[in-house]
Amino acid sequence: MKIHGVMIILVAVSIVLTAGCVGGDPDAHESVLRIGTPMEIKSQSVFGDYNLGIFFGLSNPSLCRMNENGEIIGYLASHYTVSDDNRIWTFYIDDSFFWSDGRPVTPEDVAFSITTYGEKIPSARWIGENLDDVLIGDDYVSFIFTQPYTTIDLEFCSYRIVPARDWKSIEEPLQYTSRGPYTGAGPFYLDDINLQAGILTFERNQHWRGEEPSIERIEIHSYSNIDSAMLALERGDVDTFYRYAGSYPYTGIQRLEATGEFDFIETTNVGLIFLGLNLKSAPTDDPAFREAVAYAIDYEEIIRIDALGYGEVPNRGFVPPSMEFFRDTPPLSYNPAHAKELLDAAGYTDRSGNGYRHGKDGEELKLEILIRSEYARVGELIADYLNDIGVRATIKTVDATTWFALKDSYSYDLTITRTTPWGMYMHAGYGTGYFDSRRTGQGVLHYLDDPVFLELSDMMRDTTDPSMQREYAWQMQDYYAENLPGIALYWNKIVTPYNTAFTGWKPDPLYGIYNMETFVTIQRAGA
């Protein structure tokens, strides 16, 4: 592969607005948007800290973005083209973008960033493995891949561009830390990372040539747990709540409504909560066992207890109806008696008379459900359901870093996790990136290497024919329904509260309210 550099980043955040005096002059006011989030920032590495990387997207835009209608459009790229064989993607750089130090964003910056991602960021390894060449022109960059890719514009919605001159001497971007400021090309740049206070500060980019924001500063207030973030919103420390691909806790909505100071944005989540079953070990590698587990789960109870009604029972096809080419596969259903019959028929029987079943190796089944603390309530329910059908199940709760390590080494039986909107669209789309054994990344399970699945994923990724895209999407949902590599637990709504003192929120399907359009249009009510 010939090339001149590399890099990437994801984005997610929370929001809040207040007014304060500038320089002691009571007549000069700057407006500050303060966003509360439970997405704790633990390091000053914009590449190494997942949550920080999401917020970094405000400072350092991607080549493309998704608008509020779910359409992929140019961002740093004014427009882009793709060759007939879907191998050559050419991005024309918008000449109105300038870094916060006054220099223009260049094709060299773009080439360096994307190639750095592929070479040095594990979650973007697919870029390095499939990028054959990079061509740089006066106003464009062409990425030439070894095979067809129809979703590069979507993929490049999450890879943030950085100035090559600042980063080319940094050999290990994952390990590099700095409090800031960071040179950015968005409407705001990341000025300060204060880990002690838990605050990210974004200042106006004075060289921004797009629509002028009405706010001067954005502060992300990061809390170590969701209860603290909720309390901050309730007492007015922040003006909005943000959690990437997640909702404000449903348990707190009524309290906010009672204050009369908040309104809510309610959107259908493209992502979902699901049960992952380790396909690399028994008994979860057995389709008959997975089928029994699917019937053992009381989906309506999970929705009632965990989602407080802000959800619906999912289909066997996994994919939510908010996605294009949704196929209405049969709904999942709760039938523990049938689950027991299926286990008996598959040879998972109680051989000792203690009420618990044995595996095909003759040993008693003892399954461990690996969870992070945020899924404790659902994890307890799943454990109860399995015990009710004679499958002994216990819960192992770990922090995020440990979860990443254990799931990547397949050191678990079951796990409860979620998909994000971007995750549902990435790779070949329709959640394939979470299961495909060839895909890497912090949130993916990559345990499915069935040749039928892999071939279908490749066909989905390669075709540009809309009729075939629909056909393959339907086939993939049928595959999920039949094989259950993951079991959706519920499809839900994302509820985002905000102080009614502010208007102009523009949520998009990928990042919710944390996007450029929101930050340039939001203003005080009546302004």
XYZ file of C-alpha atoms in Angstrom:
527
model
C 0.000 0.000 0.000
C 1.364 3.447 -0.933
C 0.389 6.290 1.381
C 1.239 9.483 3.184
C -0.207 9.154 6.728
C -3.327 8.226 8.975
C -6.059 8.562 11.740
C -9.770 8.272 13.261
C -12.325 9.060 15.915
C -15.877 8.533 17.027
C -18.277 10.978 18.552
C -20.886 11.262 21.260
C -21.821 13.785 24.080
C -24.257 15.826 26.293
C -25.447 19.452 26.345
C -26.289 22.519 28.475
C -26.614 26.306 28.120
C -26.209 29.193 30.491
C -25.306 32.872 30.299
C -22.417 34.597 32.032
C -20.439 37.815 31.918
C -17.387 38.190 29.706
C -14.306 39.878 31.078
C -16.239 41.442 33.929
C -18.317 43.617 31.593
C -21.944 43.189 32.731
C -23.214 44.320 29.340
C -21.244 41.764 27.385
C -22.698 38.262 27.683
C -21.432 34.974 26.367
C -23.745 31.996 26.227
C -22.437 28.656 27.400
C -23.992 25.303 26.611
C -23.431 22.762 29.360
C -24.064 19.108 28.663
C -24.277 16.494 31.379
C -23.223 12.948 30.563
C -22.557 9.646 32.361
C -19.909 8.948 29.710
C -16.968 9.239 32.064
C -13.684 10.541 30.638
C -10.801 8.628 32.181
C -7.828 9.766 30.104
C -6.616 12.714 28.046
C -6.090 10.504 24.980
C -8.505 11.449 22.199
C -7.681 8.172 20.473
C -7.377 5.915 23.484
C -10.416 7.003 25.510
C -13.608 5.830 23.775
C -15.908 8.462 25.295
C -13.476 11.310 24.746
C -13.128 10.199 21.133
C -16.871 10.612 20.630
C -16.900 14.136 22.019
C -13.797 14.996 19.975
C -15.970 14.853 16.846
C -17.302 18.349 17.554
C -13.776 19.696 17.286
C -12.516 17.503 14.464
C -15.159 16.741 11.822
C -15.393 13.668 9.648
C -15.482 13.549 5.851
C -19.223 12.787 5.883
C -22.080 13.067 8.340
C -25.672 11.960 8.664
C -28.323 14.681 8.682
C -31.508 14.676 10.749
C -33.346 12.851 7.948
C -30.890 9.955 8.033
C -29.203 10.941 4.756
C -25.425 10.710 4.408
C -24.012 13.986 3.134
C -20.603 15.600 2.859
C -19.039 17.365 5.831
C -15.334 18.136 5.401
C -15.892 16.802 1.893
C -18.090 19.094 -0.195
C -18.996 16.055 -2.279
C -17.633 12.641 -3.193
C -17.741 10.074 -5.982
C -17.313 6.311 -6.194
C -16.144 4.182 -9.106
C -18.461 1.725 -10.838
C -16.759 -1.183 -9.111
C -17.068 0.497 -5.662
C -13.341 0.326 -5.048
C -12.288 3.947 -5.574
C -13.806 6.594 -3.326
C -12.837 10.198 -4.082
C -13.559 12.956 -1.569
C -13.366 16.611 -2.635
C -12.339 18.751 0.325
C -14.528 21.787 1.074
C -12.220 24.803 0.862
C -14.245 26.717 3.456
C -12.918 24.604 6.336
C -10.072 26.071 8.355
C -8.246 24.771 11.390
C -8.508 26.804 14.577
C -4.949 28.043 13.969
C -6.107 29.678 10.730
C -4.665 27.175 8.252
C -6.885 25.434 5.671
C -7.832 21.772 5.940
C -5.900 19.976 3.202
C -6.170 16.682 1.310
C -2.906 15.710 3.029
C -4.595 16.066 6.422
C -7.384 13.755 5.285
C -5.045 11.142 3.796
C -2.875 11.153 6.916
C -5.832 10.774 9.267
C -7.561 7.899 7.499
C -4.375 5.933 6.932
C -3.286 6.455 10.542
C -6.553 4.941 11.687
C -5.945 1.895 9.533
C -2.372 1.445 10.684
C -2.475 2.361 14.371
C -6.023 2.121 15.703
C -7.108 -1.522 16.264
C -10.820 -0.853 15.752
C -10.026 0.532 12.288
C -7.717 -2.302 11.274
C -10.034 -3.147 8.365
C -8.926 0.068 6.659
C -5.262 -0.871 6.752
C -5.992 -4.411 5.621
C -8.074 -3.342 2.617
C -6.582 -0.018 1.494
C -4.398 -0.503 -1.571
C -3.421 3.071 -2.437
C -4.162 6.727 -1.701
C -4.017 9.448 -4.338
C -3.794 13.106 -3.310
C -4.755 15.970 -5.609
C -5.008 19.719 -5.167
C -8.526 19.487 -3.772
C -9.263 15.770 -3.384
C -8.210 12.467 -1.879
C -8.900 9.110 -3.545
C -8.907 5.953 -1.434
C -8.420 2.806 -3.512
C -9.533 -0.401 -1.824
C -8.595 -3.956 -2.704
C -12.263 -4.956 -2.873
C -15.639 -3.247 -3.315
C -17.071 -1.255 -0.399
C -20.485 0.341 -0.725
C -20.607 1.852 2.762
C -17.394 3.885 2.926
C -19.329 7.164 3.128
C -21.154 5.808 6.177
C -17.975 4.390 7.722
C -16.235 7.731 7.266
C -18.966 9.468 9.289
C -17.107 8.323 12.412
C -13.435 8.843 11.543
C -12.296 12.280 12.656
C -9.749 14.274 10.671
C -6.749 15.800 12.430
C -4.017 18.142 11.154
C -1.097 16.080 9.895
C 1.478 18.623 11.085
C 0.334 18.167 14.721
C 0.198 14.370 14.690
C 2.737 13.027 12.185
C 5.519 12.885 14.781
C 3.362 10.931 17.253
C 4.224 7.267 16.826
C 1.562 5.860 19.196
C -1.632 7.974 19.001
C -3.447 5.587 21.355
C -0.944 6.343 24.108
C -0.556 10.069 23.432
C -2.176 12.313 26.043
C -2.534 16.061 26.270
C -4.817 18.370 28.213
C -5.133 20.532 25.111
C -5.838 22.676 23.283
C -6.272 20.536 20.166
C -6.355 22.091 16.713
C -9.848 21.585 15.309
C -11.796 22.471 12.179
C -15.370 22.303 13.489
C -17.474 25.230 14.720
C -15.763 24.647 18.096
C -12.368 23.198 19.019
C -11.404 21.166 22.081
C -9.607 23.645 24.324
C -9.251 21.814 27.625
C -9.600 18.331 29.159
C -9.874 18.738 32.916
C -9.986 15.226 34.329
C -10.054 16.415 37.932
C -13.192 18.510 37.374
C -14.619 16.124 34.790
C -15.147 18.919 32.259
C -14.348 19.162 28.555
C -14.312 22.744 27.270
C -14.923 23.590 23.620
C -14.316 27.153 22.431
C -15.515 28.867 19.272
C -13.317 28.342 16.227
C -12.768 31.914 15.073
C -11.889 30.633 11.585
C -15.188 28.738 11.158
C -16.900 29.944 7.959
C -20.198 28.096 8.257
C -23.360 29.269 9.972
C -22.329 31.257 13.015
C -23.295 29.653 16.342
C -25.142 31.772 18.896
C -23.196 30.201 21.767
C -19.587 30.888 22.626
C -18.575 27.842 24.600
C -19.665 24.236 25.111
C -18.862 22.375 28.292
C -19.234 18.626 28.653
C -19.683 17.725 32.304
C -18.735 14.074 32.737
C -20.004 12.106 35.745
C -18.804 8.782 37.102
C -22.311 7.328 37.175
C -25.714 7.954 35.697
C -27.333 8.939 39.009
C -24.899 11.843 39.387
C -25.617 12.981 35.822
C -29.366 12.878 36.497
C -28.993 14.872 39.709
C -26.916 17.517 37.918
C -29.694 18.008 35.392
C -32.428 18.130 38.026
C -30.683 20.822 40.060
C -29.789 22.945 37.002
C -26.027 22.364 36.843
C -26.455 21.362 33.210
C -29.134 22.086 30.629
C -29.362 18.755 28.874
C -28.364 15.124 29.151
C -26.441 13.134 26.568
C -25.401 9.540 26.336
C -24.213 8.259 22.974
C -26.826 5.920 21.499
C -28.646 5.861 24.822
C -31.669 7.347 26.530
C -32.107 9.381 29.653
C -33.077 6.897 32.370
C -36.781 6.263 32.006
C -37.123 6.247 35.794
C -36.235 9.935 35.946
C -38.522 11.304 33.232
C -41.533 11.872 35.476
C -39.480 13.864 37.988
C -38.230 16.188 35.250
C -41.725 16.619 33.833
C -42.985 17.665 37.272
C -40.584 20.633 37.374
C -42.163 22.215 34.295
C -38.681 23.310 33.187
C -37.870 20.556 30.737
C -39.102 19.280 27.431
C -38.156 16.012 25.729
C -36.983 14.805 22.346
C -38.207 11.269 21.705
C -36.726 9.313 18.808
C -36.840 5.684 17.716
C -33.533 4.013 18.451
C -31.746 2.418 15.503
C -29.711 0.504 18.061
C -30.985 -2.040 20.587
C -30.221 -4.054 23.735
C -29.332 -7.685 23.025
C -28.092 -10.940 24.459
C -24.830 -12.145 22.951
C -24.172 -15.889 22.994
C -20.566 -17.033 22.673
C -20.542 -19.094 19.481
C -16.985 -20.246 20.161
C -17.917 -22.630 22.982
C -20.623 -25.071 24.111
C -23.501 -25.021 24.739
C -24.147 -21.601 23.154
C -22.614 -22.736 19.863
C -25.569 -25.137 19.516
C -28.500 -23.610 17.549
C -30.952 -25.806 19.475
C -29.705 -24.415 22.783
C -29.969 -20.820 21.512
C -33.499 -21.536 20.343
C -34.442 -22.703 23.844
C -32.881 -19.598 25.414
C -34.949 -17.383 23.105
C -38.174 -18.961 24.375
C -37.047 -18.718 28.026
C -36.946 -14.893 28.032
C -39.917 -12.847 29.191
C -39.517 -9.884 26.832
C -42.576 -8.014 28.067
C -41.330 -8.194 31.651
C -37.928 -6.821 30.605
C -39.623 -3.926 28.808
C -41.842 -3.248 31.797
C -39.007 -3.339 34.333
C -36.020 -1.987 32.395
C -37.611 0.257 29.747
C -40.700 1.290 31.716
C -42.797 0.840 28.613
C -40.513 2.806 26.266
C -39.911 -0.279 24.169
C -41.477 -3.113 22.221
C -40.976 -6.855 21.881
C -38.421 -7.449 19.104
C -38.528 -9.845 16.193
C -36.327 -12.858 15.654
C -34.719 -10.961 12.776
C -32.889 -8.719 15.280
C -33.015 -5.566 13.095
C -35.396 -2.846 14.380
C -38.167 -1.402 12.183
C -36.398 1.983 12.159
C -33.957 0.639 9.561
C -34.568 0.704 5.827
C -35.470 -2.688 4.337
C -36.809 -3.934 7.661
C -38.289 -7.433 7.296
C -41.170 -8.380 9.549
C -39.870 -11.717 10.800
C -41.807 -13.570 13.545
C -41.720 -11.867 16.949
C -39.787 -13.396 19.804
C -42.078 -14.980 22.370
C -41.953 -16.166 25.961
C -42.743 -19.870 26.364
C -40.645 -21.533 29.080
C -42.492 -24.837 28.729
C -41.463 -25.007 25.083
C -37.918 -23.996 26.034
C -37.733 -27.017 28.346
C -39.067 -29.301 25.608
C -36.410 -28.041 23.212
C -33.643 -28.645 25.746
C -34.909 -32.148 26.466
C -35.039 -32.970 22.757
C -31.496 -31.626 22.244
C -30.086 -33.780 25.048
C -29.726 -31.182 27.787
C -31.362 -33.075 30.630
C -31.203 -33.221 34.429
C -29.131 -36.340 35.087
C -28.608 -35.868 38.827
C -32.138 -34.967 39.915
C -31.121 -31.622 41.438
C -33.174 -29.590 38.983
C -30.283 -28.460 36.815
C -29.444 -29.715 33.347
C -26.281 -31.278 32.035
C -24.426 -30.669 28.818
C -23.652 -33.169 26.115
C -20.319 -33.844 27.831
C -22.173 -35.082 30.912
C -21.147 -32.127 33.086
C -23.725 -29.874 34.733
C -24.314 -26.698 32.746
C -22.968 -23.633 34.554
C -23.256 -20.497 32.474
C -21.711 -17.150 33.312
C -23.428 -13.958 32.152
C -20.810 -11.243 31.640
C -22.191 -7.745 32.146
C -21.241 -4.167 32.875
C -23.048 -2.544 35.797
C -25.477 -0.666 33.551
C -27.041 -3.998 32.555
C -27.387 -5.359 36.109
C -31.193 -5.294 36.139
C -31.516 -7.115 32.811
C -28.740 -9.510 33.759
C -30.581 -10.577 36.912
C -33.732 -11.211 34.902
C -31.897 -13.301 32.292
C -30.241 -15.351 35.055
C -33.647 -16.001 36.634
C -35.154 -17.072 33.298
C -32.332 -19.546 32.659
C -32.512 -20.982 36.154
C -36.267 -21.414 35.678
C -35.637 -23.793 32.748
C -32.958 -25.732 34.653
C -29.842 -23.963 33.321
C -27.668 -22.767 36.198
C -26.612 -19.175 35.496
C -24.575 -16.668 37.474
C -23.644 -13.052 36.809
C -20.137 -11.619 36.517
C -20.082 -7.809 36.654
C -16.964 -6.045 35.356
C -15.887 -2.586 34.253
C -15.769 -1.630 30.584
C -12.044 -2.289 30.137
C -12.347 -5.791 31.570
C -15.461 -6.465 29.490
C -13.561 -5.564 26.300
C -10.735 -7.939 27.227
C -12.947 -10.870 28.235
C -15.270 -10.684 25.260
C -12.301 -10.411 22.864
C -10.790 -13.571 24.380
C -14.226 -15.280 24.329
C -14.003 -15.771 28.104
C -17.724 -15.812 28.788
C -20.874 -17.767 27.967
C -23.458 -15.011 27.597
C -23.226 -11.239 27.650
C -25.697 -8.377 27.599
C -24.719 -5.393 25.529
C -26.144 -2.968 23.006
C -25.751 -1.904 19.426
C -25.337 1.744 18.524
C -26.956 3.350 15.475
C -23.567 3.597 13.758
C -22.877 0.008 14.695
C -26.079 -1.144 13.010
C -25.074 0.655 9.801
C -21.351 -0.186 9.745
C -19.618 -3.006 7.877
C -22.299 -4.572 5.631
C -25.076 -2.971 7.673
C -27.924 -4.531 9.658
C -25.762 -5.337 12.658
C -23.366 -7.571 10.702
C -20.328 -5.788 12.153
C -21.193 -7.012 15.641
C -21.089 -10.684 14.654
C -18.623 -10.976 11.746
C -15.481 -12.739 12.995
C -13.364 -10.583 10.648
C -14.447 -7.307 12.259
C -12.606 -5.707 15.177
C -13.620 -3.014 17.637
C -14.421 -2.417 21.291
C -18.141 -3.084 21.054
C -18.226 -5.987 18.591
C -18.453 -9.677 19.541
C -16.911 -11.023 16.299
C -17.749 -14.664 17.003
C -19.631 -15.694 13.843
C -17.591 -17.374 11.112
C -20.343 -19.339 9.360
C -19.447 -19.259 5.611
C -23.109 -18.633 4.738
C -23.170 -15.531 6.920
C -19.783 -14.280 5.696
C -20.717 -14.684 2.041
C -24.024 -12.890 2.539
C -22.240 -10.062 4.389
C -19.812 -9.650 1.504
C -22.620 -9.564 -1.044
C -24.431 -6.924 1.032
C -21.265 -4.850 1.245
C -20.456 -5.084 -2.470
C -23.748 -4.418 -4.248
C -25.041 -0.986 -5.285
C -28.258 -2.322 -6.817
C -31.139 -1.088 -4.569
C -33.255 -4.151 -5.331
C -30.406 -6.470 -4.368
C -29.645 -4.391 -1.256
C -33.199 -5.034 -0.120
C -33.029 -8.716 -1.027
C -29.767 -9.249 0.857
C -31.043 -7.276 3.864
C -34.095 -9.530 3.978
C -31.924 -12.652 3.666
C -29.751 -11.453 6.548
C -32.781 -10.889 8.781
C -34.029 -14.358 7.868
C -30.588 -15.721 8.784
C -30.758 -14.004 12.173
C -34.263 -15.354 12.754
C -33.205 -18.917 12.011
C -29.772 -18.993 13.674
C -30.077 -16.467 16.532
C -26.405 -15.385 16.762
C -27.745 -12.636 19.019
C -31.150 -12.256 20.658
C -32.641 -8.760 20.744
C -34.161 -8.101 24.173
C -36.142 -5.003 23.245
C -36.372 -2.217 20.718
C -36.590 1.100 22.515
C -37.051 4.853 22.353
C -34.297 7.372 23.078
C -35.586 10.175 25.289
C -33.423 13.299 25.607
C -34.457 15.998 28.094
C -33.491 19.638 27.673
C -34.149 22.899 29.470
C -37.011 24.757 27.772
C -34.909 27.941 27.912
C -33.239 26.713 24.713
C -34.506 25.884 21.246
C -33.063 24.628 17.971
C -32.189 21.024 18.756
C -31.432 18.942 15.628
C -31.019 15.256 16.529
C -29.718 12.855 13.908
C -29.980 9.029 13.846
C -26.261 8.503 14.528
C -25.328 10.878 17.309
C -28.610 12.273 18.561
C -28.302 15.902 19.686
C -24.486 15.817 19.618
C -23.878 17.090 16.134
C -22.791 20.177 14.238
C -26.301 21.222 13.242
C -27.446 21.366 16.858
C -24.476 23.430 17.958
C -24.884 26.087 15.280
C -28.692 26.386 15.537
C -29.340 26.139 19.271
C -30.215 29.406 20.988
C -32.062 30.842 23.914
C -35.835 30.746 23.512
C -37.086 34.061 22.149
C -33.672 35.147 20.925
